[in-house]
Each structure stands twice: as C-alpha cells, then as structure tokens.
C-alpha cells in the first residue's frame, strides 16, 4: 500500500540559488519560486511543502499552537528489512528534526479557528503508522469535542509497512473517529497535495465534507506503477491527477496555492464554526 | 429440507437446490454435483431457461489435490500407502503391518510439518487453490441464503458477494470476497479483487442489515482491492473509506472472519468489526509480502523474509489482540476437511452472535469505537 519511500526521485533540493522544476525542467531562480509560494512561474507546478511552510501559508502569524509533539513510534514489530526500522526512524528524525510524519495543532485562518493536521512527505514518504493515526484521531476527537473546524493537509504514500497490521488499522481508527465527528456537526476539510495515495487516500482523505486538491497532485488508491504493472499497459496522460479526480467526481475543487487561504476562509465562513476567534498559546 | 437460493453470473441465474442432495463428498471436499443438483430451477434474467451445467460457476468436481512444495513428502508417503493397499487387494498379500506403520509415519510427518510452519508456508496455504471460499462457507454454515446483486450505481461486482442467510435460527447478512474456482470463474471473479462497486454493494448490504436489525458476518479473503484504471476512475479509495466509515456506526453486531488472504485496504473495507475470527492458516496484512519485498528490499524474491517481518499469521495477530479467536484448521488445512472447518466456524459464529446480540445497539457502537481507538503502539514523553 505505501507507494513512496523517503528516497523519492522527485525530491527537490532548494539549496543553492537555482532549482530545476520537476515538471517542466526549467531552471528557475530560487527566490522567485519562494516568492511564488513554491509554485513554478513557468508551468504552475506546485512543489511539495513542509508542514512549517504550510503553516506559514495558511495560518495567521503567531497563532499556531502545536499539539502532541512528543508522540513517537516504538517499532511494535521489531521490523527489519535491509535496515532496522528503529534505526531508520532515528536517522529520519535527525534529518528532519521531526518525530514523525505529521504535525497537529490549532490556529487561526483569517481569524477563524481551526484544528489542523499537516503531513510531512519527507518523513518516510508521509506514511501513516501508529503515531500519525493516533495524532489524527486525537485531532478529530478534539474537533468534535469543541465543535470547531478541521483541516487535514495530506501528502502521503499510504500506510507505513514497517508497523504492519497496526498501520492498516489506523485507517479504521481514524474513520471511526470521523464517524463520531459527523454527529458533532463540525466542518471537516481535506486538502490533498502531491501525492495522496494508499491507506491515507482510502481512509480520512476521501471522506471530508469538502475535498480540495492542489493542481496536478497525484491522488489515488493504488500507485501508478502498480496499476501499469497489473494491467500491462501505459497509463493515460493525466491519470490520477487532481484534474482527473475532479472530472470523475471524486473531489470538490482544484485550488491554486495563491488562493488556497482565501478559499478555505470562505468555506469556513459558509459552513463552519465562525464563533471562536482567539487561540490560547 | 434445506433450500438455498443462489444467483449465478454472468447472466442473472437463479438456482434453487437442496443443499443435502447437492453437496456430495469427494475426498473430504464438498462440491456441487452437476447431475445430482437436487431440484434445480435455472432462469436467465430474460426468462429463457438454460442448462444448469452450463452456468454452474464454481464446481469443485474436477479438483485434483495438488500438494504444495513443503507437503510433497507427505503426499509421497500417502501414495505409497495407496499402492500397498491396491497391491494387497489385487495380489492378496497381507501388507497390513506395513500399511499401518506407514500410516503412523505419515501422521507423524504431517503433525511435524504443520506444527512448524513459517510465515511463507502459511501464506501459501492461505492462497491454496482448493481452500474453501466465501460461498463454500455460506453453504456449509447456513440453511438458507439469498444473494443480492449490484451497487445500484454502476454494476454488479462478482468479486464481492453479499446476501441474507439463516444460521440455525439467526437471520444474518453475509458479505464476503469471493475468489473463483476454475479458470473461467477465477477471471469472472477477478481473483477476489473487488472494484469500488463491490464495496458499494457491501454498503447496500450493511444498509439492509441496519434497516432490518440483522447482524453482519463478513468473510475476508482477498489479495487486495483491484488496482486498475476503472477502479481508480470510480473511486476505489472513496469506496473503501466509505465502507469502513459505515461499519463504524452500524447499530448491529458485526462479526468478521478471515478465511484466507486478508490483504490491505481491500480486506479492511469489510473488516471493522466487533469480533474478529481468524482461521489458523489465514493471514492479515497491511501489504502483500511480494509488494513489501519489492518496495523495502527492492527485490520481490525476498517475499518470504517480508512475510516473516510483517507478523501476519493468526498466531501473531491473536497474540496482538487483533484476531479475537483463532480457529484451528483440520490437519493439512481447511481444504482437507471443509465440513469440519465450516462446523468450527459455525460454532464460533453462534457463540459470537449470542454474545453480541445481548448488547444494546448504542453500547455495541461504543464498544466498537473503543476497540479500534486503542489500536496502535507509540510512546509519549511527559510534557
């Protein structure tokens, strides 16, 4: 189910002055890309963002408060492939400065209160194990309890194989929590970014009240390589991209990064809880 | 007199037959005899009658018992015993001492082999082509069964079957993945890999269960939800997710039984349950060992290592509390005595039904939430 390792080929180095666009191959001045919210000025490719970058884009300045930052995996299966899972975890934690693949918390979006969870794809492909499942479930429960608004920004290859069945059952755990959230009349929005596949796509990401996707984001159950291997054919152009899902009725809208905050604000104003406008930091 | 009503594909064909007359013994594997199919009424949706034999979609009649690699020494010995038997009857030689010595030896060898199975051997058993499938168990367990079809959206998916049945006095809704029997049927049932319409049919069955207050029994047996273009176009991810979501809030008992391969999201889609039964040689995993090996080892031939690492056997899952009840299989596996296996499953289901039927609906849903809420292992430093 998980489709992307941490050593993904499309990883971009934004070090140095110039970078190459993953999509059009254009060499672009780094500052220009950053000024443009990490969107390629030539082809509109949306580069993957870290959780900090998303917080900067979406959340009002100095209003973000992180919840449960200290949850860590304990390698429940004592899993070992070519390396030990616990070593890989330690190494990734050191590289990324994060404990696992999601940051959860709350903050204000144009002065409207939200609970928010943001995946970090560069932490083992944003894969969902016990830690990600637990943090999302707590976030959903907190949203239900406070009848606030929920936004989950996904970027994940799916379940984390190294935690075996515990990873698979995080899909059950998060969806069970969402079935409770449905009873609380709280707004749940999912923002699907590149890529959102496997166990994350097949659980909470696909059943939000409003599903938004970034342009050209890869979204689907199975990865493109698995599908083309299974059917023995090349896949059609644009298959499993956000625009393809929009056309097939699986998502509500494809929204460009430069208007994402405005769009989410509008959705909260129209559907969500607009009562709370402060955060306790 | 027991009656089954059954729809067969590809044409909508109804077969009503006597289960007692229809199921015959061959070895110990039940199969549906074409000639003695009891009272058989076959109709196409168009109303035109057709020959039952032409459409019978999973006859086990031509099954030749094929040993798995690790079973071969056992089969060699059995063959020898059979030869001695024939020899003693045709030549009139008394070989009874030799035969009973070999029988003891084969029994011991079987016990040794099967008490010491590694994960990869269990994977092979879970995929054994003669292993009883969802239909087999429905037939052997229930005294009546009527199948429903279609998702009312797009089409009927033969890889996932659902219907209403009767187990002793209990009316239940059955949902299960169905692998095919024989080349044609295997293709028809897509090797037990459902499309989104399969999971949407499952959700229809769940709605029926809710409306009529019936408990649900799911049989899990799939290599995974199908990865294909149409499946993606029609929202495979959404279908699986919606099915899991629906199970979470159903105010009726839900009992799961992993009978073969419980692979990934395709298994979990019908696997959020109050009680999970698991056959001894079934497996339940986040990903197939082959898939895991090709991603983490970059080498599919390392699948046996991945199988071990994923801890996907009934013994391990029972210990971890994921499978509540481990159901022992007959010597050599469920396919060696599917009637006995079905009886074991039936007894466990009746126990579970009795226990869960006594729980009020809102408490049932609350307990189900608590069951999944606590799954996951992590550490949290005190703030």
Short mmCIF file of N, CA and C in Angstrom, two decimals, chain B residues 123-285:
data_model
loop_
_atom_site.label_atom_id
_atom_site.label_comp_id
_atom_site.label_asym_id
_atom_site.label_seq_id
_atom_site.Cartn_x
_atom_site.Cartn_y
_atom_site.Cartn_z
N UNK B 123 1.44 -18.41 4.14
CA UNK B 123 0.97 -17.61 3.00
C UNK B 123 0.50 -18.54 1.88
N UNK B 124 1.32 -19.57 1.58
CA UNK B 124 0.94 -20.49 0.51
C UNK B 124 -0.35 -21.23 0.83
N UNK B 125 -0.50 -21.65 2.08
CA UNK B 125 -1.74 -22.32 2.49
C UNK B 125 -2.94 -21.38 2.38
N UNK B 126 -2.73 -20.11 2.76
CA UNK B 126 -3.84 -19.14 2.73
C UNK B 126 -4.31 -18.90 1.30
N UNK B 127 -3.42 -19.17 0.33
CA UNK B 127 -3.76 -18.96 -1.08
C UNK B 127 -4.02 -20.27 -1.80
N UNK B 128 -4.07 -21.36 -1.08
CA UNK B 128 -4.23 -22.68 -1.69
C UNK B 128 -5.48 -22.70 -2.59
N UNK B 129 -5.31 -23.13 -3.85
CA UNK B 129 -6.44 -23.05 -4.78
C UNK B 129 -7.64 -23.92 -4.37
N UNK B 130 -7.41 -24.89 -3.50
CA UNK B 130 -8.53 -25.74 -3.07
C UNK B 130 -9.16 -25.25 -1.77
N UNK B 131 -8.62 -24.20 -1.22
CA UNK B 131 -9.13 -23.70 0.05
C UNK B 131 -10.60 -23.30 -0.11
N UNK B 132 -11.43 -23.64 0.86
CA UNK B 132 -12.83 -23.21 0.76
C UNK B 132 -12.93 -21.69 0.73
N UNK B 133 -13.86 -21.21 -0.08
CA UNK B 133 -14.06 -19.77 -0.23
C UNK B 133 -15.36 -19.34 0.44
N UNK B 134 -15.64 -18.05 0.33
CA UNK B 134 -16.83 -17.48 0.97
C UNK B 134 -18.11 -18.28 0.67
N UNK B 135 -18.37 -18.53 -0.61
CA UNK B 135 -19.57 -19.30 -0.97
C UNK B 135 -19.61 -20.65 -0.26
N UNK B 136 -18.45 -21.34 -0.24
CA UNK B 136 -18.41 -22.66 0.39
C UNK B 136 -18.87 -22.59 1.84
N UNK B 137 -18.34 -21.59 2.55
CA UNK B 137 -18.70 -21.49 3.96
C UNK B 137 -20.16 -21.08 4.14
N UNK B 138 -20.61 -20.14 3.28
CA UNK B 138 -22.03 -19.76 3.40
C UNK B 138 -22.90 -21.01 3.24
N UNK B 139 -22.56 -21.83 2.27
CA UNK B 139 -23.35 -23.04 2.01
C UNK B 139 -23.30 -24.02 3.15
N UNK B 140 -22.09 -24.19 3.70
CA UNK B 140 -21.93 -25.21 4.73
C UNK B 140 -22.47 -24.75 6.08
N UNK B 141 -22.54 -23.43 6.26
CA UNK B 141 -22.93 -22.90 7.57
C UNK B 141 -24.42 -22.60 7.65
N UNK B 142 -24.97 -22.09 6.56
CA UNK B 142 -26.33 -21.58 6.64
C UNK B 142 -27.33 -22.60 6.09
N UNK B 143 -28.56 -22.51 6.55
CA UNK B 143 -29.58 -23.38 5.96
C UNK B 143 -30.35 -22.68 4.86
N UNK B 144 -30.23 -21.37 4.79
CA UNK B 144 -30.84 -20.65 3.66
C UNK B 144 -29.95 -19.49 3.29
N UNK B 145 -29.96 -19.14 2.02
CA UNK B 145 -29.17 -17.98 1.59
C UNK B 145 -29.78 -17.39 0.34
N UNK B 146 -30.00 -16.10 0.35
CA UNK B 146 -30.44 -15.43 -0.87
C UNK B 146 -29.48 -14.29 -1.16
N UNK B 147 -28.93 -14.32 -2.37
CA UNK B 147 -27.88 -13.36 -2.70
C UNK B 147 -28.47 -12.08 -3.28
N UNK B 148 -27.86 -10.95 -2.94
CA UNK B 148 -28.25 -9.69 -3.58
C UNK B 148 -27.17 -9.30 -4.59
N UNK B 149 -27.50 -8.44 -5.50
CA UNK B 149 -26.56 -8.07 -6.56
C UNK B 149 -26.56 -6.58 -6.84
N UNK B 150 -25.39 -6.08 -7.20
CA UNK B 150 -25.29 -4.74 -7.76
C UNK B 150 -25.18 -3.63 -6.74
N UNK B 151 -24.58 -2.51 -7.19
CA UNK B 151 -24.42 -1.37 -6.28
C UNK B 151 -25.44 -0.27 -6.57
N UNK B 152 -26.34 -0.52 -7.52
CA UNK B 152 -27.37 0.48 -7.91
C UNK B 152 -26.74 1.77 -8.43
N UNK B 153 -25.49 1.68 -8.83
CA UNK B 153 -24.78 2.86 -9.33
C UNK B 153 -24.14 2.56 -10.70
N UNK B 154 -23.48 1.39 -10.74
CA UNK B 154 -22.70 1.11 -11.94
C UNK B 154 -22.86 -0.33 -12.41
N UNK B 155 -22.53 -1.31 -11.55
CA UNK B 155 -22.68 -2.70 -11.97
C UNK B 155 -22.61 -3.66 -10.79
N UNK B 156 -22.70 -4.93 -11.09
CA UNK B 156 -22.53 -5.94 -10.06
C UNK B 156 -21.09 -6.43 -10.09
N UNK B 157 -20.48 -6.53 -8.93
CA UNK B 157 -19.10 -6.99 -8.84
C UNK B 157 -19.06 -8.42 -8.30
N UNK B 158 -18.72 -9.40 -9.16
CA UNK B 158 -18.72 -10.80 -8.70
C UNK B 158 -17.59 -11.12 -7.71
N UNK B 159 -16.65 -10.18 -7.53
CA UNK B 159 -15.54 -10.43 -6.60
C UNK B 159 -15.96 -10.25 -5.15
N UNK B 160 -17.10 -9.60 -4.94
CA UNK B 160 -17.61 -9.44 -3.59
C UNK B 160 -19.07 -9.86 -3.59
N UNK B 161 -19.40 -10.83 -2.74
CA UNK B 161 -20.77 -11.34 -2.72
C UNK B 161 -21.44 -10.96 -1.40
N UNK B 162 -22.75 -10.79 -1.47
CA UNK B 162 -23.49 -10.41 -0.27
C UNK B 162 -24.90 -10.96 -0.35
N UNK B 163 -25.49 -11.16 0.78
CA UNK B 163 -26.86 -11.66 0.80
C UNK B 163 -27.36 -11.88 2.21
N UNK B 164 -28.58 -12.40 2.28
CA UNK B 164 -29.20 -12.63 3.57
C UNK B 164 -29.31 -14.14 3.77
N UNK B 165 -28.94 -14.59 4.94
CA UNK B 165 -28.96 -16.03 5.19
C UNK B 165 -29.50 -16.36 6.56
N UNK B 166 -29.61 -17.64 6.79
CA UNK B 166 -30.14 -18.14 8.05
C UNK B 166 -29.14 -19.15 8.62
N UNK B 167 -28.64 -18.87 9.82
CA UNK B 167 -27.78 -19.84 10.51
C UNK B 167 -28.57 -20.34 11.71
N UNK B 168 -28.92 -21.58 11.69
CA UNK B 168 -29.87 -22.10 12.68
C UNK B 168 -31.07 -21.15 12.73
N UNK B 169 -31.24 -20.47 13.89
CA UNK B 169 -32.41 -19.58 13.95
C UNK B 169 -32.07 -18.13 13.68
N UNK B 170 -30.79 -17.85 13.41
CA UNK B 170 -30.38 -16.45 13.27
C UNK B 170 -30.44 -15.98 11.82
N UNK B 171 -31.19 -14.91 11.58
CA UNK B 171 -31.12 -14.26 10.27
C UNK B 171 -29.88 -13.37 10.29
N UNK B 172 -29.07 -13.45 9.26
CA UNK B 172 -27.84 -12.65 9.21
C UNK B 172 -27.63 -12.10 7.80
N UNK B 173 -26.80 -11.05 7.71
CA UNK B 173 -26.35 -10.57 6.40
C UNK B 173 -24.91 -11.05 6.21
N UNK B 174 -24.69 -11.73 5.09
CA UNK B 174 -23.34 -12.19 4.76
C UNK B 174 -22.71 -11.22 3.76
N UNK B 175 -21.45 -10.90 3.96
CA UNK B 175 -20.68 -10.13 2.98
C UNK B 175 -19.31 -10.80 2.88
N UNK B 176 -18.82 -11.04 1.68
CA UNK B 176 -17.50 -11.64 1.60
C UNK B 176 -16.87 -11.53 0.23
N UNK B 177 -15.56 -11.51 0.21
CA UNK B 177 -14.86 -11.55 -1.07
C UNK B 177 -14.87 -12.99 -1.58
N UNK B 178 -15.04 -13.15 -2.89
CA UNK B 178 -15.13 -14.48 -3.47
C UNK B 178 -14.10 -14.65 -4.58
N UNK B 179 -13.15 -15.56 -4.35
CA UNK B 179 -12.21 -15.92 -5.40
C UNK B 179 -12.91 -16.94 -6.29
N UNK B 180 -12.47 -17.07 -7.50
CA UNK B 180 -13.14 -18.02 -8.39
C UNK B 180 -12.59 -19.42 -8.27
N UNK B 181 -13.39 -20.36 -8.73
CA UNK B 181 -12.98 -21.77 -8.74
C UNK B 181 -12.87 -22.19 -10.20
N UNK B 182 -11.71 -22.53 -10.67
CA UNK B 182 -11.54 -22.87 -12.09
C UNK B 182 -11.22 -21.62 -12.88
N UNK B 183 -10.56 -21.81 -14.04
CA UNK B 183 -10.01 -20.67 -14.80
C UNK B 183 -11.07 -19.61 -15.14
N UNK B 184 -12.20 -20.07 -15.64
CA UNK B 184 -13.23 -19.14 -16.11
C UNK B 184 -13.79 -18.32 -14.94
N UNK B 185 -14.10 -19.04 -13.89
CA UNK B 185 -14.70 -18.38 -12.74
C UNK B 185 -13.71 -17.47 -12.02
N UNK B 186 -12.45 -17.89 -12.02
CA UNK B 186 -11.43 -17.04 -11.39
C UNK B 186 -11.35 -15.69 -12.09
N UNK B 187 -11.39 -15.74 -13.42
CA UNK B 187 -11.34 -14.50 -14.19
C UNK B 187 -12.59 -13.66 -13.93
N UNK B 188 -13.74 -14.35 -13.94
CA UNK B 188 -15.01 -13.65 -13.70
C UNK B 188 -14.99 -12.92 -12.36
N UNK B 189 -14.45 -13.59 -11.36
CA UNK B 189 -14.44 -13.01 -10.01
C UNK B 189 -13.17 -12.19 -9.76
N UNK B 190 -12.41 -11.97 -10.80
CA UNK B 190 -11.23 -11.12 -10.72
C UNK B 190 -10.30 -11.55 -9.59
N UNK B 191 -10.21 -12.87 -9.36
CA UNK B 191 -9.32 -13.44 -8.34
C UNK B 191 -9.61 -12.89 -6.94
N UNK B 192 -10.87 -12.49 -6.75
CA UNK B 192 -11.25 -11.99 -5.43
C UNK B 192 -10.80 -10.57 -5.14
N UNK B 193 -10.53 -9.80 -6.21
CA UNK B 193 -10.12 -8.40 -6.02
C UNK B 193 -11.27 -7.47 -6.42
N UNK B 194 -11.98 -6.93 -5.45
CA UNK B 194 -13.15 -6.12 -5.78
C UNK B 194 -12.80 -4.77 -6.40
N UNK B 195 -13.75 -4.27 -7.18
CA UNK B 195 -13.75 -2.90 -7.69
C UNK B 195 -14.59 -2.05 -6.71
N UNK B 196 -14.62 -0.74 -6.92
CA UNK B 196 -15.42 0.09 -6.00
C UNK B 196 -16.88 -0.38 -5.90
N UNK B 197 -17.43 -0.85 -7.01
CA UNK B 197 -18.84 -1.28 -6.98
C UNK B 197 -19.05 -2.47 -6.05
N UNK B 198 -18.00 -3.25 -5.82
CA UNK B 198 -18.10 -4.35 -4.86
C UNK B 198 -18.31 -3.81 -3.45
N UNK B 199 -17.50 -2.82 -3.08
CA UNK B 199 -17.63 -2.24 -1.75
C UNK B 199 -18.94 -1.47 -1.61
N UNK B 200 -19.40 -0.92 -2.73
CA UNK B 200 -20.69 -0.20 -2.67
C UNK B 200 -21.85 -1.19 -2.53
N UNK B 201 -21.69 -2.37 -3.12
CA UNK B 201 -22.69 -3.42 -2.88
C UNK B 201 -22.66 -3.84 -1.40
N UNK B 202 -21.45 -3.95 -0.86
CA UNK B 202 -21.32 -4.29 0.57
C UNK B 202 -22.06 -3.28 1.42
N UNK B 203 -21.94 -2.00 1.05
CA UNK B 203 -22.62 -0.95 1.83
C UNK B 203 -24.14 -1.06 1.72
N UNK B 204 -24.60 -1.51 0.56
CA UNK B 204 -26.05 -1.76 0.42
C UNK B 204 -26.48 -2.86 1.39
N UNK B 205 -25.66 -3.89 1.47
CA UNK B 205 -25.98 -4.99 2.38
C UNK B 205 -25.97 -4.51 3.84
N UNK B 206 -25.04 -3.59 4.15
CA UNK B 206 -24.98 -3.02 5.51
C UNK B 206 -26.25 -2.22 5.80
N UNK B 207 -26.71 -1.47 4.79
CA UNK B 207 -27.94 -0.70 4.97
C UNK B 207 -29.12 -1.63 5.26
N UNK B 208 -29.18 -2.75 4.54
CA UNK B 208 -30.24 -3.72 4.79
C UNK B 208 -30.16 -4.25 6.21
N UNK B 209 -28.93 -4.55 6.63
CA UNK B 209 -28.73 -5.07 7.99
C UNK B 209 -29.23 -4.08 9.02
N UNK B 210 -28.91 -2.80 8.79
CA UNK B 210 -29.34 -1.77 9.72
C UNK B 210 -30.86 -1.64 9.73
N UNK B 211 -31.45 -1.60 8.55
CA UNK B 211 -32.90 -1.42 8.44
C UNK B 211 -33.66 -2.55 9.12
N UNK B 212 -33.17 -3.79 8.92
CA UNK B 212 -33.91 -4.92 9.46
C UNK B 212 -33.32 -5.46 10.77
N UNK B 213 -32.33 -4.73 11.28
CA UNK B 213 -31.75 -5.11 12.57
C UNK B 213 -31.06 -6.47 12.56
N UNK B 214 -30.36 -6.77 11.47
CA UNK B 214 -29.70 -8.07 11.37
C UNK B 214 -28.20 -7.96 11.61
N UNK B 215 -27.64 -8.94 12.30
CA UNK B 215 -26.18 -8.94 12.44
C UNK B 215 -25.49 -9.21 11.11
N UNK B 216 -24.25 -8.74 11.01
CA UNK B 216 -23.49 -8.91 9.77
C UNK B 216 -22.33 -9.87 10.01
N UNK B 217 -22.12 -10.77 9.06
CA UNK B 217 -20.95 -11.64 9.10
C UNK B 217 -20.14 -11.40 7.83
N UNK B 218 -18.88 -11.02 7.99
CA UNK B 218 -18.06 -10.80 6.79
C UNK B 218 -16.99 -11.89 6.69
N UNK B 219 -16.81 -12.39 5.47
CA UNK B 219 -15.73 -13.35 5.18
C UNK B 219 -14.66 -12.63 4.38
N UNK B 220 -13.47 -12.55 4.94
CA UNK B 220 -12.39 -11.78 4.32
C UNK B 220 -11.43 -12.72 3.60
N UNK B 221 -11.28 -12.51 2.31
CA UNK B 221 -10.40 -13.38 1.51
C UNK B 221 -10.07 -12.69 0.19
N UNK B 222 -9.06 -11.82 0.22
CA UNK B 222 -8.73 -11.07 -0.99
C UNK B 222 -7.24 -10.76 -1.06
N UNK B 223 -6.66 -10.81 -2.27
CA UNK B 223 -5.28 -10.35 -2.43
C UNK B 223 -5.20 -8.82 -2.36
N UNK B 224 -6.36 -8.14 -2.32
CA UNK B 224 -6.39 -6.68 -2.24
C UNK B 224 -7.47 -6.12 -3.14
N UNK B 225 -7.82 -4.86 -2.92
CA UNK B 225 -8.75 -4.19 -3.83
C UNK B 225 -8.04 -4.03 -5.17
N UNK B 226 -8.79 -4.11 -6.27
CA UNK B 226 -8.16 -4.15 -7.58
C UNK B 226 -7.48 -2.84 -7.96
N UNK B 227 -6.22 -2.90 -8.37
CA UNK B 227 -5.56 -1.68 -8.85
C UNK B 227 -5.70 -1.57 -10.37
N UNK B 228 -6.70 -0.87 -10.84
CA UNK B 228 -6.90 -0.74 -12.28
C UNK B 228 -7.44 0.64 -12.63
N UNK B 229 -7.50 0.91 -13.92
CA UNK B 229 -7.92 2.25 -14.36
C UNK B 229 -9.37 2.52 -13.98
N UNK B 230 -10.26 1.59 -14.32
CA UNK B 230 -11.68 1.78 -13.98
C UNK B 230 -11.89 1.92 -12.49
N UNK B 231 -11.17 1.11 -11.73
CA UNK B 231 -11.31 1.16 -10.27
C UNK B 231 -10.94 2.54 -9.74
N UNK B 232 -9.90 3.13 -10.29
CA UNK B 232 -9.48 4.47 -9.85
C UNK B 232 -10.49 5.52 -10.32
N UNK B 233 -10.94 5.37 -11.56
CA UNK B 233 -11.91 6.34 -12.09
C UNK B 233 -13.18 6.39 -11.25
N UNK B 234 -13.57 5.23 -10.75
CA UNK B 234 -14.81 5.18 -9.99
C UNK B 234 -14.59 5.31 -8.48
N UNK B 235 -13.37 5.65 -8.08
CA UNK B 235 -13.13 5.99 -6.68
C UNK B 235 -12.92 4.80 -5.76
N UNK B 236 -11.91 3.99 -6.05
CA UNK B 236 -11.59 2.85 -5.18
C UNK B 236 -11.32 3.32 -3.75
N UNK B 237 -10.53 4.39 -3.62
CA UNK B 237 -10.17 4.88 -2.29
C UNK B 237 -11.41 5.32 -1.52
N UNK B 238 -12.28 6.04 -2.20
CA UNK B 238 -13.50 6.54 -1.55
C UNK B 238 -14.40 5.38 -1.14
N UNK B 239 -14.53 4.38 -2.02
CA UNK B 239 -15.42 3.25 -1.73
C UNK B 239 -14.95 2.50 -0.48
N UNK B 240 -13.65 2.26 -0.39
CA UNK B 240 -13.10 1.55 0.77
C UNK B 240 -13.31 2.38 2.04
N UNK B 241 -12.98 3.66 1.93
CA UNK B 241 -13.09 4.54 3.09
C UNK B 241 -14.54 4.64 3.57
N UNK B 242 -15.46 4.79 2.63
CA UNK B 242 -16.88 4.94 2.99
C UNK B 242 -17.40 3.66 3.64
N UNK B 243 -16.92 2.52 3.18
CA UNK B 243 -17.35 1.25 3.75
C UNK B 243 -16.86 1.11 5.20
N UNK B 244 -15.61 1.49 5.42
CA UNK B 244 -15.06 1.46 6.79
C UNK B 244 -15.85 2.41 7.69
N UNK B 245 -16.13 3.60 7.15
CA UNK B 245 -16.88 4.61 7.91
C UNK B 245 -18.26 4.08 8.30
N UNK B 246 -18.92 3.44 7.36
CA UNK B 246 -20.27 2.94 7.63
C UNK B 246 -20.25 1.86 8.71
N UNK B 247 -19.28 0.96 8.62
CA UNK B 247 -19.19 -0.11 9.62
C UNK B 247 -19.01 0.46 11.03
N UNK B 248 -18.31 1.60 11.10
CA UNK B 248 -18.01 2.17 12.42
C UNK B 248 -19.27 2.57 13.17
N UNK B 249 -20.33 2.92 12.46
CA UNK B 249 -21.51 3.44 13.16
C UNK B 249 -22.72 2.52 13.09
N UNK B 250 -22.59 1.33 12.52
CA UNK B 250 -23.74 0.44 12.37
C UNK B 250 -24.25 -0.07 13.73
N UNK B 251 -25.54 0.10 13.99
CA UNK B 251 -26.06 -0.33 15.29
C UNK B 251 -26.45 -1.80 15.35
N UNK B 252 -25.74 -2.63 14.61
CA UNK B 252 -25.98 -4.08 14.66
C UNK B 252 -24.64 -4.79 14.87
N UNK B 253 -24.65 -6.02 15.38
CA UNK B 253 -23.38 -6.74 15.58
C UNK B 253 -22.69 -6.99 14.24
N UNK B 254 -21.38 -6.83 14.23
CA UNK B 254 -20.59 -7.13 13.03
C UNK B 254 -19.50 -8.12 13.43
N UNK B 255 -19.52 -9.29 12.79
CA UNK B 255 -18.51 -10.31 13.08
C UNK B 255 -17.70 -10.55 11.82
N UNK B 256 -16.38 -10.50 11.94
CA UNK B 256 -15.52 -10.75 10.79
C UNK B 256 -14.88 -12.12 10.90
N UNK B 257 -14.58 -12.71 9.76
CA UNK B 257 -13.86 -13.98 9.78
C UNK B 257 -12.86 -13.98 8.62
N UNK B 258 -11.58 -13.99 8.94
CA UNK B 258 -10.55 -14.01 7.89
C UNK B 258 -10.34 -15.48 7.52
N UNK B 259 -10.75 -15.84 6.30
CA UNK B 259 -10.72 -17.25 5.92
C UNK B 259 -9.51 -17.60 5.05
N UNK B 260 -8.88 -16.60 4.46
CA UNK B 260 -7.75 -16.88 3.57
C UNK B 260 -6.77 -15.73 3.60
N UNK B 261 -6.77 -14.95 2.51
CA UNK B 261 -5.87 -13.80 2.42
C UNK B 261 -6.59 -12.54 2.88
N UNK B 262 -6.09 -11.93 3.91
CA UNK B 262 -6.65 -10.64 4.33
C UNK B 262 -5.64 -9.58 3.99
N UNK B 263 -5.74 -9.04 2.77
CA UNK B 263 -4.70 -8.17 2.30
C UNK B 263 -5.15 -6.72 2.23
N UNK B 264 -4.53 -5.90 3.04
CA UNK B 264 -4.58 -4.45 2.86
C UNK B 264 -5.98 -3.84 2.95
N UNK B 265 -6.14 -2.66 2.34
CA UNK B 265 -7.40 -1.92 2.42
C UNK B 265 -8.59 -2.70 1.89
N UNK B 266 -8.33 -3.57 0.92
CA UNK B 266 -9.39 -4.38 0.35
C UNK B 266 -10.01 -5.33 1.37
N UNK B 267 -9.22 -5.73 2.36
CA UNK B 267 -9.71 -6.59 3.44
C UNK B 267 -10.36 -5.74 4.53
N UNK B 268 -9.70 -4.64 4.86
CA UNK B 268 -10.20 -3.78 5.94
C UNK B 268 -11.56 -3.16 5.61
N UNK B 269 -11.83 -2.96 4.32
CA UNK B 269 -13.11 -2.36 3.90
C UNK B 269 -14.30 -3.10 4.48
N UNK B 270 -14.15 -4.42 4.72
CA UNK B 270 -15.23 -5.16 5.38
C UNK B 270 -14.72 -5.75 6.70
N UNK B 271 -13.72 -5.07 7.28
CA UNK B 271 -13.04 -5.66 8.43
C UNK B 271 -13.08 -4.85 9.72
N UNK B 272 -13.92 -3.80 9.77
CA UNK B 272 -14.08 -3.09 11.04
C UNK B 272 -15.23 -3.76 11.78
N UNK B 273 -14.91 -4.55 12.78
CA UNK B 273 -15.89 -5.48 13.35
C UNK B 273 -15.89 -5.46 14.88
N UNK B 274 -16.91 -6.07 15.46
CA UNK B 274 -16.97 -6.21 16.91
C UNK B 274 -16.12 -7.37 17.38
N UNK B 275 -16.06 -8.39 16.53
CA UNK B 275 -15.30 -9.58 16.89
C UNK B 275 -14.66 -10.14 15.63
N UNK B 276 -13.37 -10.42 15.71
CA UNK B 276 -12.68 -10.95 14.53
C UNK B 276 -12.26 -12.39 14.78
N UNK B 277 -12.78 -13.29 13.93
CA UNK B 277 -12.34 -14.68 13.96
C UNK B 277 -11.27 -14.82 12.88
N UNK B 278 -10.36 -15.74 13.08
CA UNK B 278 -9.32 -15.91 12.07
C UNK B 278 -8.94 -17.38 11.98
N UNK B 279 -8.99 -17.93 10.76
CA UNK B 279 -8.58 -19.32 10.59
C UNK B 279 -7.07 -19.43 10.80
N UNK B 280 -6.68 -20.59 11.26
CA UNK B 280 -5.27 -20.80 11.64
C UNK B 280 -4.29 -20.44 10.52
N UNK B 281 -4.61 -20.85 9.29
CA UNK B 281 -3.67 -20.60 8.19
C UNK B 281 -4.11 -19.44 7.30
N UNK B 282 -4.90 -18.54 7.85
CA UNK B 282 -5.22 -17.31 7.14
C UNK B 282 -4.17 -16.26 7.51
N UNK B 283 -4.10 -15.20 6.73
CA UNK B 283 -3.17 -14.11 7.04
C UNK B 283 -3.90 -12.77 6.96
N UNK B 284 -3.35 -11.78 7.63
CA UNK B 284 -3.96 -10.44 7.63
C UNK B 284 -2.80 -9.45 7.65
N UNK B 285 -2.74 -8.59 6.63
CA UNK B 285 -1.55 -7.77 6.50
C UNK B 285 -1.81 -6.44 5.81
#
